CSV table of C-alpha atoms and ligand atoms in Angstrom, one decimal:
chain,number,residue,atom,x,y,z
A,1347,UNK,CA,82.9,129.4,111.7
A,1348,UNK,CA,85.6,128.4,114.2
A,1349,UNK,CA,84.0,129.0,118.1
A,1350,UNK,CA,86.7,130.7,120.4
A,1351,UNK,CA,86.3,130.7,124.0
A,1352,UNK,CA,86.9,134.2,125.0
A,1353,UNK,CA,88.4,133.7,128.7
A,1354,UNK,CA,91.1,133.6,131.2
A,1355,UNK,CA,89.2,130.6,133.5
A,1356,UNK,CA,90.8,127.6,133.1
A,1357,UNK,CA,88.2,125.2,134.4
A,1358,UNK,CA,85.5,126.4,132.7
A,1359,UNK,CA,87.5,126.6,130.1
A,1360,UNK,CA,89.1,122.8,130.5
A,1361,UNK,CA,85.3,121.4,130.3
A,1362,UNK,CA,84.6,122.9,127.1
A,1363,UNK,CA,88.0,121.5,125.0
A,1364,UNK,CA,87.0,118.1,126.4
A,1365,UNK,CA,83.9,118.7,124.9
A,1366,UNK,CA,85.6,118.8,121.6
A,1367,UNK,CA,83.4,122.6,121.6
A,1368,UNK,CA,86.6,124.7,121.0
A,1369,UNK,CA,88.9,125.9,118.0
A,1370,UNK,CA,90.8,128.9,120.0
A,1371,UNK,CA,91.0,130.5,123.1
A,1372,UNK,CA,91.6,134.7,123.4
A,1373,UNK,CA,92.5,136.6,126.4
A,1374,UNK,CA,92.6,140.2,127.6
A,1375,UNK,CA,94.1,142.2,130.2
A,1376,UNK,CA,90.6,142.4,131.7
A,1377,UNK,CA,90.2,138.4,131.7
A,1378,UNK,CA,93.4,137.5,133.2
A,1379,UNK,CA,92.8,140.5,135.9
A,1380,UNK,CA,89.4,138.8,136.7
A,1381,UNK,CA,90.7,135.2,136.7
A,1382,UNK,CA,93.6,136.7,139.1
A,1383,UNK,CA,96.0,134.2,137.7
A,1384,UNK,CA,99.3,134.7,136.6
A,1385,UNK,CA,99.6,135.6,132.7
A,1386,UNK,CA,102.5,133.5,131.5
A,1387,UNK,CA,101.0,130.1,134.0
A,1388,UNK,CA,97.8,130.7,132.5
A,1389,UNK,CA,98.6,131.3,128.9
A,1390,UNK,CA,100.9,127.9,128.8
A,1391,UNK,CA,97.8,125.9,130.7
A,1392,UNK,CA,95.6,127.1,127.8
A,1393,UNK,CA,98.3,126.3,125.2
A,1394,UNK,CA,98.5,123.0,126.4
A,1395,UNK,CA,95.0,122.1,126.7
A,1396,UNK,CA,93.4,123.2,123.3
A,1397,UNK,CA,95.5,122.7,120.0
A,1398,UNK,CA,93.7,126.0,118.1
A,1399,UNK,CA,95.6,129.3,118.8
A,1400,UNK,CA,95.5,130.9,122.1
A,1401,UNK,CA,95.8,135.0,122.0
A,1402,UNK,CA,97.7,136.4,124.6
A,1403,UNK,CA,98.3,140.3,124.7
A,1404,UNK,CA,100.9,142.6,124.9
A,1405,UNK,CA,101.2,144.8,127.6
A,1406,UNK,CA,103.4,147.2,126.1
A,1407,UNK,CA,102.6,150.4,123.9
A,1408,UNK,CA,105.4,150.9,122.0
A,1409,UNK,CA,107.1,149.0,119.3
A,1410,UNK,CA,110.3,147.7,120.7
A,1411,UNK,CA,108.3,146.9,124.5
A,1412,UNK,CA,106.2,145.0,122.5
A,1413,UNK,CA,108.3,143.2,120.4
A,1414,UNK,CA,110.3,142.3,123.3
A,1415,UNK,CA,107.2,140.4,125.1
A,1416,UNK,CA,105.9,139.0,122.1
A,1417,UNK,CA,108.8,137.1,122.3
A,1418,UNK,CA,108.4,136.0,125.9
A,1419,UNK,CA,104.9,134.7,124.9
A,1420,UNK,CA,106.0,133.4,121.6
A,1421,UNK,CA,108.3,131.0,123.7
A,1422,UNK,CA,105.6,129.6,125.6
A,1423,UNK,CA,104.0,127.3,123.3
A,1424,UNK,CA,104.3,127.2,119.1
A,1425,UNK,CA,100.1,127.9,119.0
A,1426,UNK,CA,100.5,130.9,121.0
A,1427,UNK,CA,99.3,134.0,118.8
A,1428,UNK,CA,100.1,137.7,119.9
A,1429,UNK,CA,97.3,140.1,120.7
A,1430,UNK,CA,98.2,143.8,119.4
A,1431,UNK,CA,96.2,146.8,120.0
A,1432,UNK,CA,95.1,148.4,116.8
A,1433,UNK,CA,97.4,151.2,117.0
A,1434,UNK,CA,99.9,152.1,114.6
A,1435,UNK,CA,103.1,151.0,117.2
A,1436,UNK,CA,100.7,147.1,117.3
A,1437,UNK,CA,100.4,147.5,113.2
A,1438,UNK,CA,104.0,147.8,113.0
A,1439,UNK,CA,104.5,144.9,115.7
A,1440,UNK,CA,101.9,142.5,113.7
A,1441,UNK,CA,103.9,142.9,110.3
A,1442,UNK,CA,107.5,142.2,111.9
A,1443,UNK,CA,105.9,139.1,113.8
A,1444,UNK,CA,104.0,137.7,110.7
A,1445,UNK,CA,107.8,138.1,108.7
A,1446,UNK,CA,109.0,135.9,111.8
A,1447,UNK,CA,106.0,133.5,111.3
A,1448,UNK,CA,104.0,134.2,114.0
A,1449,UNK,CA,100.5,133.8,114.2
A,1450,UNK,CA,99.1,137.4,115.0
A,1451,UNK,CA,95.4,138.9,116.3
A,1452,UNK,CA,94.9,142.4,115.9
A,1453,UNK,CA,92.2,143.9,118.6
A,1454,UNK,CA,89.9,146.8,119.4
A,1455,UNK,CA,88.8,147.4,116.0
A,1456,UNK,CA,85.8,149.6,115.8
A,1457,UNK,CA,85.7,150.5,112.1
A,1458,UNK,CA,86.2,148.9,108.6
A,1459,UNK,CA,89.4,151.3,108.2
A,1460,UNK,CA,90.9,149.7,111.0
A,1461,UNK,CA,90.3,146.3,109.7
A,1462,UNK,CA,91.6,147.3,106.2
A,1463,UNK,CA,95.0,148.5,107.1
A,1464,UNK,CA,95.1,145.1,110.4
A,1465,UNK,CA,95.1,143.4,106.7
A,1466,UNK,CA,97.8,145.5,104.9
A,1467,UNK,CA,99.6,144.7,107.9
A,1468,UNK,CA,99.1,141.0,107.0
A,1469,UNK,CA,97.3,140.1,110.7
A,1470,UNK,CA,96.4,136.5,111.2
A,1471,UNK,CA,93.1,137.7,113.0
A,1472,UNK,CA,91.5,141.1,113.0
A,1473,UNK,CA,89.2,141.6,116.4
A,1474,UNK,CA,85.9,143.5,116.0
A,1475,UNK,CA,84.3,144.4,119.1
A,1476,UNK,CA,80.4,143.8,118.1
A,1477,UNK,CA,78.9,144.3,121.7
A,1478,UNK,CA,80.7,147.6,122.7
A,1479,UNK,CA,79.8,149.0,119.4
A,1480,UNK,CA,75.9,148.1,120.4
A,1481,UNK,CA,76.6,149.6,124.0
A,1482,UNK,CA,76.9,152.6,121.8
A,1483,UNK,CA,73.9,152.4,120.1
A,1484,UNK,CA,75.8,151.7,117.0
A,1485,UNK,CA,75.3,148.4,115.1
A,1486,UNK,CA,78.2,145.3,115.6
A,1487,UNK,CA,76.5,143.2,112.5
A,1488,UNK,CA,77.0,146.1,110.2
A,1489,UNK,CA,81.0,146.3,110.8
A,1490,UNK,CA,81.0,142.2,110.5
A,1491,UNK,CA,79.3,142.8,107.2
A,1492,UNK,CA,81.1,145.9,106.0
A,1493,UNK,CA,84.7,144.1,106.7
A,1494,UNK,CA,83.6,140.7,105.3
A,1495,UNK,CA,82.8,142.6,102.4
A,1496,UNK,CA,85.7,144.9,102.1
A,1497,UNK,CA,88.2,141.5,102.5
A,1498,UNK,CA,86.2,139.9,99.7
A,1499,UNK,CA,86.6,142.5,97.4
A,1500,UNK,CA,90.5,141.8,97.4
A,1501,UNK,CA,91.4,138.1,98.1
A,1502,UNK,CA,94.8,139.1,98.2
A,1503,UNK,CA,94.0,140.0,101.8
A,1504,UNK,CA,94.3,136.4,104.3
A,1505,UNK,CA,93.3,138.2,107.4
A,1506,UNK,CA,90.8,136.0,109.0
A,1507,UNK,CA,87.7,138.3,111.0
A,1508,UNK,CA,87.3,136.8,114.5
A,1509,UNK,CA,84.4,138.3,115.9
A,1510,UNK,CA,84.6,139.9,119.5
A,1511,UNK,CA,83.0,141.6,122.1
A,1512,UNK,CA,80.1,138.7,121.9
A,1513,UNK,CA,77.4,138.7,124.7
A,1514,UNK,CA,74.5,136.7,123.6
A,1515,UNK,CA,73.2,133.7,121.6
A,1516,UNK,CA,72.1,136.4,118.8
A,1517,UNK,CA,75.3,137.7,118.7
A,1518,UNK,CA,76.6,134.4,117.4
A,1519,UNK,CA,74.0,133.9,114.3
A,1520,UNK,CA,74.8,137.8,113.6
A,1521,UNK,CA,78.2,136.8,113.1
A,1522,UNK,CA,78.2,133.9,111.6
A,1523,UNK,CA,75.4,135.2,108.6
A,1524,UNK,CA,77.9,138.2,108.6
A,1525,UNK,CA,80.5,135.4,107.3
A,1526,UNK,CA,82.7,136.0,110.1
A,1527,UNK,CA,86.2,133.3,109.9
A,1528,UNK,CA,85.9,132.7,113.9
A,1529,UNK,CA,83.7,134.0,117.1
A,1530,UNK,CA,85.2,134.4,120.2
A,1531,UNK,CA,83.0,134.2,123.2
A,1532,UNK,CA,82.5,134.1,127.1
A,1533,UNK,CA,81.9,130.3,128.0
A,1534,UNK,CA,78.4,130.9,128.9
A,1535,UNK,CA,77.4,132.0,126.1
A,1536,UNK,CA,78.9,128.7,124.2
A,1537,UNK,CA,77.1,126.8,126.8
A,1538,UNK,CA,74.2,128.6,126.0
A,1539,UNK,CA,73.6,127.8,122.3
A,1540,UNK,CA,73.1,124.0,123.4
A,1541,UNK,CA,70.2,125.1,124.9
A,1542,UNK,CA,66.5,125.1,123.5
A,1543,UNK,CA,63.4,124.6,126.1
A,1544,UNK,CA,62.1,122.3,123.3
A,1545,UNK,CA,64.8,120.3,122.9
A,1546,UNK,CA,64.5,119.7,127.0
A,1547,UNK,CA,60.8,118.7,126.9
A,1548,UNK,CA,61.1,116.6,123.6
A,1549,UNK,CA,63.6,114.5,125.2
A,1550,UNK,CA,61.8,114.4,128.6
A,1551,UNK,CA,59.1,112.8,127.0
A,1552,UNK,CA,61.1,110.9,124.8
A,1553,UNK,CA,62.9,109.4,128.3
A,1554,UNK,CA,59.4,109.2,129.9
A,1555,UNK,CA,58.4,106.8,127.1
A,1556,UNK,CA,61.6,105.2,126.6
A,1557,UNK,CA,61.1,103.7,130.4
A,1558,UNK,CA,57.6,102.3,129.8
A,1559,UNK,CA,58.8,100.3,127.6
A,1560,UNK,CA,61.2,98.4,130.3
A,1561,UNK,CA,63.8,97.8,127.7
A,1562,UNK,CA,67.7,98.8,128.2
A,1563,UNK,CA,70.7,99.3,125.0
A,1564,UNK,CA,73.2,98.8,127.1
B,2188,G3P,O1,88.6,139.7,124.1
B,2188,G3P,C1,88.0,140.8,123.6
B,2188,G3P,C2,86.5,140.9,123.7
B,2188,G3P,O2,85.9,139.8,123.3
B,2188,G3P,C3,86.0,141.7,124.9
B,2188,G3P,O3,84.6,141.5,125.1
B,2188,G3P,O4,82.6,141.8,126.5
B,2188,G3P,O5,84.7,142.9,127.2
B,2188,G3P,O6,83.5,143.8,125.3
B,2188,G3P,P1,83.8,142.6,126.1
């Protein structure tokens, strides 16, 4: 499964590529708002700094608006890949730009339908928003499991499901024994699947031993 980083903050974001921990990178309105940088600075920093694709999303609703600045973003850097709203205007947008080559992620998808016809539309990515759908009370996993399933019954389909909307550690494992292609994710919670109190007592003690024995590698 490829790991995303699902943020507008370039340092954090800087410290994971050199950590080799990053396929991808995916924006939002919201991130870039929070960040309060400016969108096409930001988007061609992350371009440069991570060689997977970089989502960065249309503003517009409408087909031609957003046809128009997919191609301002599109001229940014060959790995950036347009963000389209699932909406029938951002269907419509994701087939044209896929006939120009362009690498396409289709977002806010809430239900398998949605997915299915992000495929017809021959999307690159499809987005499914797994922690809104639990802010619901509804279940995340089971639309990672019904689209995986759906997309395997006809292999025709190439969308790849990027899993969205993470917010925890479990999240991750959901989506990765749902078969999900790629996870995006906030950079803490990449930072925190490193981290297992066990794995920081055992090498404690391992250090604590290491020095008795007075002896150095390097
Ligand atoms: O980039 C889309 C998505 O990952 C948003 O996550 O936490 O705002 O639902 P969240």
């Amino acid at each position: 499964m490829k790991i995303f980083v699902d943020s507008a903050d370039t340092a954090a974001i800087r410290r994971l590529a050199e950590a080799g921990l990053i396929d991808g990178v995916t924006t939002n309105p919201s991130l870039i708002a929070k960040a309060g940088a400016d969108f096409l600075e930001t988007v061609g920093e992350l371009a440069a700094m991570v060689q997977g694709p970089v989502s960065a999303e249309v503003a517009a609703t409408d087909y031609d608006g957003m046809m128009r600045e997919a191609a301002v973003l599109a001229k940014i850097a060959p790995n950036v890949c347009i963000k389209l709203p699932l909406t029938m205007e951002g269907l419509r947008a994701c087939r044209a730009l896929r006939a120009e080559g362009r690498e396409t992620n289709v977002t806010l998808c809430f239900t398998a339908n949605q997915a299915l016809l992000a495929a017809k539309a021959d999307a690159t990515y499809i987005s499914p928003f797994v922690g809104r759908l639990d802010d619901i009370n509804l279940d995340g996993g089971d639309l990672l499991r019904d689209i995986r399933e759906i997309y395997d019954n006809y292999p025709a389909l190439k969308t790849q499901i990027l899993a969205a909307s993470l917010r925890s550690a479990n999240h991750v494992t959901d989506a990765a024994r749902a078969g999900a292609d790629a996870a995006t994710m906030p950079p803490a919670v990449i930072e925190s699947l490193v981290h297992h109190p066990l794995t920081e007592k055992g090498l404690s003690a391992f250090l604590d031993d290491w020095r008795r024995t007075g002896q150095r590698i390097a």
